[in-house]
Amino acid sequence: MGSGGSSGRGAPVAAAEGPDGTEQRLEVRSRQVPAALWAEPGLRKLYLSDAGLQEIPEELGELRHLRTLALDGNELMEVPEAVCDLPRLAHLYLGRNGLQGLPPAFSQLQSLRCLWIEGNFLARFPRALLHLPELRSLQLGDNRLSQLPAGLPRMAGLRGLWLYGNRFQEFPPVLLRMEGIRVLDLDRNRVSRFPDLTGLGALRLLSYDHNPVQQPPPVGDEVWLVGDGAQEYMEARQERLRSLQLQQEEEEEEEGAEAAPVPAEDGPQDGEQEFEALTGSQEET
């Protein structure tokens, strides 16, 4: 995910950033995190992507100022306990591992705003996520989900939800109560029918591509659609909105003509008054 990972055909590289923005890059050998990283307790960002890691040392929990952590593309079968001890962590990337769930302690990450956990083996929505009030972006694509919990609206701060490549056979009705959601991706599922989504006033992007639907879902006029028939739907919508705008402009012009004042016969005309106001009074000679 981040700037870590393998470098060409050489050894994987760990990348880190300190409090002053200084970056360092260290090779990851024998699937072991470089010990030198634990001597930098003030680290703000740590990228350990695609390093073949199967475990993470407990010393990670001592990086109390860490805000970004990338562990995607490794061989982790569970979330390291030390990850749950990072109070300032805001961005966490766990995609493409072997995760089947999240531990209850994951709910301790109260500063977390962005979580990418795509490409794992989640068959159930992790309940710990319902206790993360600051979470804004949740990437759950390419897992094994078929349902969402009824308590999902408790995540009132959520703005982006990616559910592509899962096993939903029907549109999760709880999503109709996610009033703040702006981006919703249900691409590559098995949903054959979408409900009326015009009630999701904050929605701006909906992807429903590669689902067995017969027509685009009903959405608000501000929503960009991605899927079969979306282009034609949006073109027709644009034409309808253009016609409504022209009609409104014509009505406003008619109202303006009916309310136009009759100019007085005496005194300077409107054009003369405007000219004098722009040029100022004439100098005496």
Short mmCIF file of C-alpha atoms in Angstrom, two decimals:
data_model
loop_
_atom_site.label_atom_id
_atom_site.label_comp_id
_atom_site.label_asym_id
_atom_site.label_seq_id
_atom_site.Cartn_x
_atom_site.Cartn_y
_atom_site.Cartn_z
CA MET A 1 0.00 0.00 0.00
CA GLY A 2 2.62 2.47 1.05
CA SER A 3 6.15 3.18 -0.09
CA GLY A 4 7.49 -0.02 1.46
CA GLY A 5 7.49 -3.47 -0.09
CA SER A 6 9.94 -5.21 -2.37
CA SER A 7 12.40 -3.24 -4.45
CA GLY A 8 12.83 -4.92 -7.82
CA ARG A 9 14.13 -8.43 -7.29
CA GLY A 10 16.01 -7.56 -4.11
CA ALA A 11 14.96 -7.96 -0.52
CA PRO A 12 11.71 -6.33 0.64
CA VAL A 13 12.10 -2.87 2.10
CA ALA A 14 10.63 -1.31 5.23
CA ALA A 15 10.02 2.41 5.00
CA ALA A 16 9.46 4.71 7.96
CA GLU A 17 8.94 8.42 8.58
CA GLY A 18 9.88 10.26 11.75
CA PRO A 19 8.26 13.26 13.45
CA ASP A 20 10.36 15.72 11.43
CA GLY A 21 9.46 14.08 8.11
CA THR A 22 12.80 12.32 7.76
CA GLU A 23 12.46 9.02 5.90
CA GLN A 24 14.49 5.86 6.30
CA ARG A 25 14.45 2.62 4.32
CA LEU A 26 15.74 -0.69 5.65
CA GLU A 27 15.86 -4.14 4.08
CA VAL A 28 13.61 -6.85 5.49
CA ARG A 29 15.67 -10.02 5.72
CA SER A 30 14.43 -13.54 6.58
CA ARG A 31 10.90 -12.14 7.01
CA GLN A 32 11.98 -10.21 10.09
CA VAL A 33 11.21 -6.55 10.76
CA PRO A 34 14.51 -4.62 11.09
CA ALA A 35 15.24 -4.18 14.81
CA ALA A 36 16.56 -0.67 14.17
CA LEU A 37 12.98 0.54 13.71
CA TRP A 38 12.16 -0.05 17.38
CA ALA A 39 14.83 2.46 18.36
CA GLU A 40 12.67 5.21 16.84
CA PRO A 41 9.68 5.57 19.21
CA GLY A 42 8.63 8.85 17.56
CA LEU A 43 7.84 7.27 14.18
CA ARG A 44 4.70 8.62 12.50
CA LYS A 45 4.48 6.27 9.48
CA LEU A 46 5.61 2.69 8.95
CA TYR A 47 5.28 0.73 5.70
CA LEU A 48 5.89 -3.02 5.79
CA SER A 49 3.96 -4.03 2.67
CA ASP A 50 4.70 -7.19 0.67
CA ALA A 51 7.48 -8.29 2.99
CA GLY A 52 6.37 -11.90 3.56
CA LEU A 53 5.82 -11.25 7.25
CA GLN A 54 4.05 -13.95 9.27
CA GLU A 55 4.24 -12.15 12.61
CA ILE A 56 4.99 -8.71 14.01
CA PRO A 57 7.15 -8.16 17.12
CA GLU A 58 5.51 -6.84 20.28
CA GLU A 59 7.81 -3.81 20.10
CA LEU A 60 5.41 -2.35 17.52
CA GLY A 61 3.09 -1.43 20.40
CA GLU A 62 5.76 0.96 21.71
CA LEU A 63 5.38 3.25 18.69
CA ARG A 64 2.79 5.34 20.50
CA HIS A 65 2.90 8.20 17.98
CA LEU A 66 2.37 6.02 14.90
CA ARG A 67 -0.44 7.32 12.67
CA THR A 68 -0.02 5.23 9.50
CA LEU A 69 0.75 1.51 9.37
CA ALA A 70 0.84 -0.61 6.21
CA LEU A 71 0.94 -4.39 6.65
CA ASP A 72 -0.78 -5.33 3.40
CA GLY A 73 0.44 -8.12 1.17
CA ASN A 74 1.95 -10.24 3.93
CA GLU A 75 1.13 -13.67 5.37
CA LEU A 76 -0.57 -12.64 8.60
CA MET A 77 -3.24 -15.08 9.77
CA GLU A 78 -4.44 -12.78 12.53
CA VAL A 79 -4.07 -9.14 13.51
CA PRO A 80 -0.97 -8.72 15.70
CA GLU A 81 -1.92 -7.78 19.27
CA ALA A 82 0.55 -4.91 19.20
CA VAL A 83 -1.48 -3.17 16.47
CA CYS A 84 -4.35 -2.72 18.93
CA ASP A 85 -2.04 -0.82 21.30
CA LEU A 86 -1.47 2.16 18.98
CA PRO A 87 -3.67 4.97 20.34
CA ARG A 88 -2.97 7.50 17.57
CA LEU A 89 -3.26 5.13 14.61
CA ALA A 90 -5.43 6.76 11.93
CA HIS A 91 -4.64 4.79 8.74
CA LEU A 92 -4.26 1.00 8.75
CA TYR A 93 -3.72 -1.22 5.71
CA LEU A 94 -4.22 -4.97 6.24
CA GLY A 95 -5.26 -6.07 2.76
CA ARG A 96 -4.13 -9.29 1.08
CA ASN A 97 -3.32 -11.33 4.15
CA GLY A 98 -4.99 -14.47 5.56
CA LEU A 99 -7.27 -12.79 8.09
CA GLN A 100 -10.59 -14.41 9.01
CA GLY A 101 -11.61 -11.85 11.63
CA LEU A 102 -10.54 -9.02 13.91
CA PRO A 103 -9.91 -9.38 17.65
CA PRO A 104 -12.19 -7.63 20.18
CA ALA A 105 -9.24 -5.44 21.19
CA PHE A 106 -9.38 -3.87 17.74
CA SER A 107 -12.10 -1.57 19.12
CA GLN A 108 -9.36 0.19 21.11
CA LEU A 109 -8.24 1.98 17.93
CA GLN A 110 -10.41 5.00 18.64
CA SER A 111 -8.41 7.31 16.34
CA LEU A 112 -8.75 5.06 13.28
CA ARG A 113 -10.18 6.88 10.26
CA CYS A 114 -9.20 4.65 7.32
CA LEU A 115 -9.11 0.83 7.29
CA TRP A 116 -8.28 -1.27 4.25
CA ILE A 117 -8.79 -4.98 4.85
CA GLU A 118 -9.57 -6.15 1.33
CA GLY A 119 -8.52 -9.50 -0.08
CA ASN A 120 -8.84 -11.52 3.13
CA PHE A 121 -11.22 -14.29 4.25
CA LEU A 122 -13.80 -12.40 6.31
CA ALA A 123 -17.12 -14.27 6.27
CA ARG A 124 -18.68 -12.08 8.96
CA PHE A 125 -18.58 -8.33 9.46
CA PRO A 126 -16.13 -7.68 12.33
CA ARG A 127 -18.17 -6.45 15.31
CA ALA A 128 -15.23 -4.50 16.69
CA LEU A 129 -15.65 -2.02 13.83
CA LEU A 130 -19.01 -0.90 15.23
CA HIS A 131 -17.12 0.72 18.11
CA LEU A 132 -14.88 2.96 15.99
CA PRO A 133 -16.62 6.37 15.84
CA GLU A 134 -13.87 8.12 13.85
CA LEU A 135 -13.81 5.60 10.97
CA ARG A 136 -14.53 7.35 7.67
CA SER A 137 -13.29 4.91 5.01
CA LEU A 138 -13.79 1.12 5.18
CA GLN A 139 -12.43 -1.13 2.44
CA LEU A 140 -13.85 -4.66 2.68
CA GLY A 141 -13.65 -5.73 -0.95
CA ASP A 142 -12.81 -9.29 -2.05
CA ASN A 143 -13.84 -11.05 1.14
CA ARG A 144 -16.66 -13.56 1.82
CA LEU A 145 -19.34 -11.34 3.34
CA SER A 146 -23.01 -12.06 2.66
CA GLN A 147 -24.67 -9.94 5.38
CA LEU A 148 -24.16 -6.71 7.29
CA PRO A 149 -25.05 -6.22 10.97
CA ALA A 150 -28.18 -4.33 12.01
CA GLY A 151 -25.96 -2.08 14.14
CA LEU A 152 -24.08 -0.68 11.13
CA PRO A 153 -25.74 2.79 11.42
CA ARG A 154 -23.84 3.21 14.68
CA MET A 155 -20.90 3.96 12.40
CA ALA A 156 -22.39 7.39 11.71
CA GLY A 157 -19.09 8.88 10.58
CA LEU A 158 -18.61 6.37 7.74
CA ARG A 159 -18.39 8.09 4.34
CA GLY A 160 -16.94 5.41 2.06
CA LEU A 161 -17.80 1.69 2.08
CA TRP A 162 -16.29 -0.76 -0.41
CA LEU A 163 -18.00 -4.18 -0.55
CA TYR A 164 -17.07 -5.33 -4.05
CA GLY A 165 -16.23 -8.95 -4.71
CA ASN A 166 -18.19 -10.42 -1.78
CA ARG A 167 -21.16 -12.83 -1.66
CA PHE A 168 -24.18 -10.58 -1.24
CA GLN A 169 -27.23 -12.05 -2.97
CA GLU A 170 -29.48 -9.15 -2.06
CA PHE A 171 -28.98 -5.51 -1.27
CA PRO A 172 -28.29 -5.21 2.49
CA PRO A 173 -31.34 -3.26 3.75
CA VAL A 174 -29.36 -1.73 6.62
CA LEU A 175 -27.50 0.39 4.04
CA LEU A 176 -30.70 2.40 3.56
CA ARG A 177 -30.10 3.78 7.05
CA MET A 178 -26.55 4.94 6.33
CA GLU A 179 -27.52 8.56 5.80
CA GLY A 180 -23.97 9.93 5.70
CA ILE A 181 -22.53 7.47 3.15
CA ARG A 182 -21.03 9.17 0.07
CA VAL A 183 -19.30 6.29 -1.74
CA LEU A 184 -20.81 2.80 -1.95
CA ASP A 185 -19.21 0.02 -4.01
CA LEU A 186 -21.13 -3.26 -4.47
CA ASP A 187 -19.43 -4.30 -7.69
CA ARG A 188 -19.06 -8.05 -8.38
CA ASN A 189 -21.72 -9.45 -6.08
CA ARG A 190 -24.94 -11.36 -6.84
CA VAL A 191 -27.52 -8.65 -6.22
CA SER A 192 -30.36 -8.90 -8.76
CA ARG A 193 -32.47 -6.04 -7.45
CA PHE A 194 -31.66 -2.68 -5.87
CA PRO A 195 -34.19 -0.68 -3.85
CA ASP A 196 -34.89 3.02 -4.29
CA LEU A 197 -31.78 4.80 -3.03
CA THR A 198 -32.98 8.38 -3.45
CA GLY A 199 -33.31 8.60 0.33
CA LEU A 200 -29.50 8.48 0.70
CA GLY A 201 -29.07 12.21 0.37
CA ALA A 202 -25.30 12.25 0.89
CA LEU A 203 -24.58 9.55 -1.73
CA ARG A 204 -22.38 10.74 -4.60
CA LEU A 205 -20.97 7.53 -6.12
CA LEU A 206 -22.58 4.10 -6.49
CA SER A 207 -20.89 1.17 -8.22
CA TYR A 208 -23.16 -1.79 -8.96
CA ASP A 209 -21.30 -3.23 -11.95
CA HIS A 210 -21.13 -7.01 -12.52
CA ASN A 211 -24.37 -7.74 -10.66
CA PRO A 212 -27.34 -9.46 -12.38
CA VAL A 213 -29.51 -6.32 -12.35
CA GLN A 214 -31.92 -5.42 -15.16
CA GLN A 215 -31.69 -1.64 -14.83
CA PRO A 216 -29.75 1.02 -12.89
CA PRO A 217 -30.83 1.60 -9.28
CA PRO A 218 -32.98 4.70 -8.61
CA VAL A 219 -30.69 7.33 -7.07
CA GLY A 220 -30.59 11.08 -6.49
CA ASP A 221 -29.69 13.45 -9.29
CA GLU A 222 -26.24 14.14 -7.79
CA VAL A 223 -25.13 10.48 -7.82
CA TRP A 224 -22.55 9.18 -10.31
CA LEU A 225 -23.32 5.61 -11.32
CA VAL A 226 -20.94 2.85 -12.43
CA GLY A 227 -22.53 -0.24 -13.95
CA ASP A 228 -24.54 -1.72 -16.80
CA GLY A 229 -26.83 0.94 -18.29
CA ALA A 230 -25.38 3.70 -16.12
CA GLN A 231 -24.20 5.87 -19.03
CA GLU A 232 -27.59 5.91 -20.72
CA TYR A 233 -29.32 6.54 -17.38
CA MET A 234 -27.10 9.53 -16.58
CA GLU A 235 -27.42 10.98 -20.10
CA ALA A 236 -31.22 10.83 -19.86
CA ARG A 237 -31.06 12.38 -16.41
CA GLN A 238 -28.84 15.20 -17.68
CA GLU A 239 -31.26 15.93 -20.50
CA ARG A 240 -34.17 15.99 -18.06
CA LEU A 241 -32.35 18.37 -15.74
CA ARG A 242 -31.40 20.60 -18.68
CA SER A 243 -35.03 20.80 -19.77
CA LEU A 244 -36.12 21.68 -16.24
CA GLN A 245 -33.49 24.41 -16.05
CA LEU A 246 -34.60 25.94 -19.37
CA GLN A 247 -38.21 25.84 -18.24
CA GLN A 248 -37.30 27.59 -14.99
CA GLU A 249 -35.35 30.28 -16.82
CA GLU A 250 -38.29 30.95 -19.16
CA GLU A 251 -40.66 31.26 -16.20
CA GLU A 252 -38.30 33.70 -14.47
CA GLU A 253 -38.07 35.83 -17.63
CA GLU A 254 -41.87 35.97 -17.90
CA GLU A 255 -42.20 36.99 -14.25
CA GLY A 256 -39.55 39.67 -14.75
CA ALA A 257 -41.33 41.13 -17.77
CA GLU A 258 -44.64 41.34 -15.90
CA ALA A 259 -43.02 43.12 -12.94
CA ALA A 260 -40.93 45.62 -14.99
CA PRO A 261 -41.54 49.30 -13.78
CA VAL A 262 -42.83 51.99 -16.15
CA PRO A 263 -40.14 54.73 -16.64
CA ALA A 264 -41.04 58.29 -15.53
CA GLU A 265 -41.60 60.91 -18.23
CA ASP A 266 -39.69 63.73 -16.50
CA GLY A 267 -36.09 63.76 -15.40
CA PRO A 268 -33.11 61.77 -16.77
CA GLN A 269 -33.68 58.23 -18.03
CA ASP A 270 -32.17 55.14 -16.37
CA GLY A 271 -29.33 55.02 -18.86
CA GLU A 272 -28.46 58.67 -18.23
CA GLN A 273 -28.46 58.16 -14.46
CA GLU A 274 -26.17 55.12 -14.78
CA PHE A 275 -23.79 57.06 -17.04
CA GLU A 276 -23.57 59.96 -14.59
CA ALA A 277 -23.01 57.63 -11.68
CA LEU A 278 -20.09 55.96 -13.50
CA THR A 279 -18.42 59.13 -14.81
CA GLY A 280 -19.08 61.49 -11.89
CA SER A 281 -20.31 65.11 -12.11
CA GLN A 282 -19.08 67.30 -14.92
CA GLU A 283 -16.37 69.84 -14.03
CA GLU A 284 -17.36 73.53 -14.22
CA THR A 285 -15.60 75.62 -16.82
#
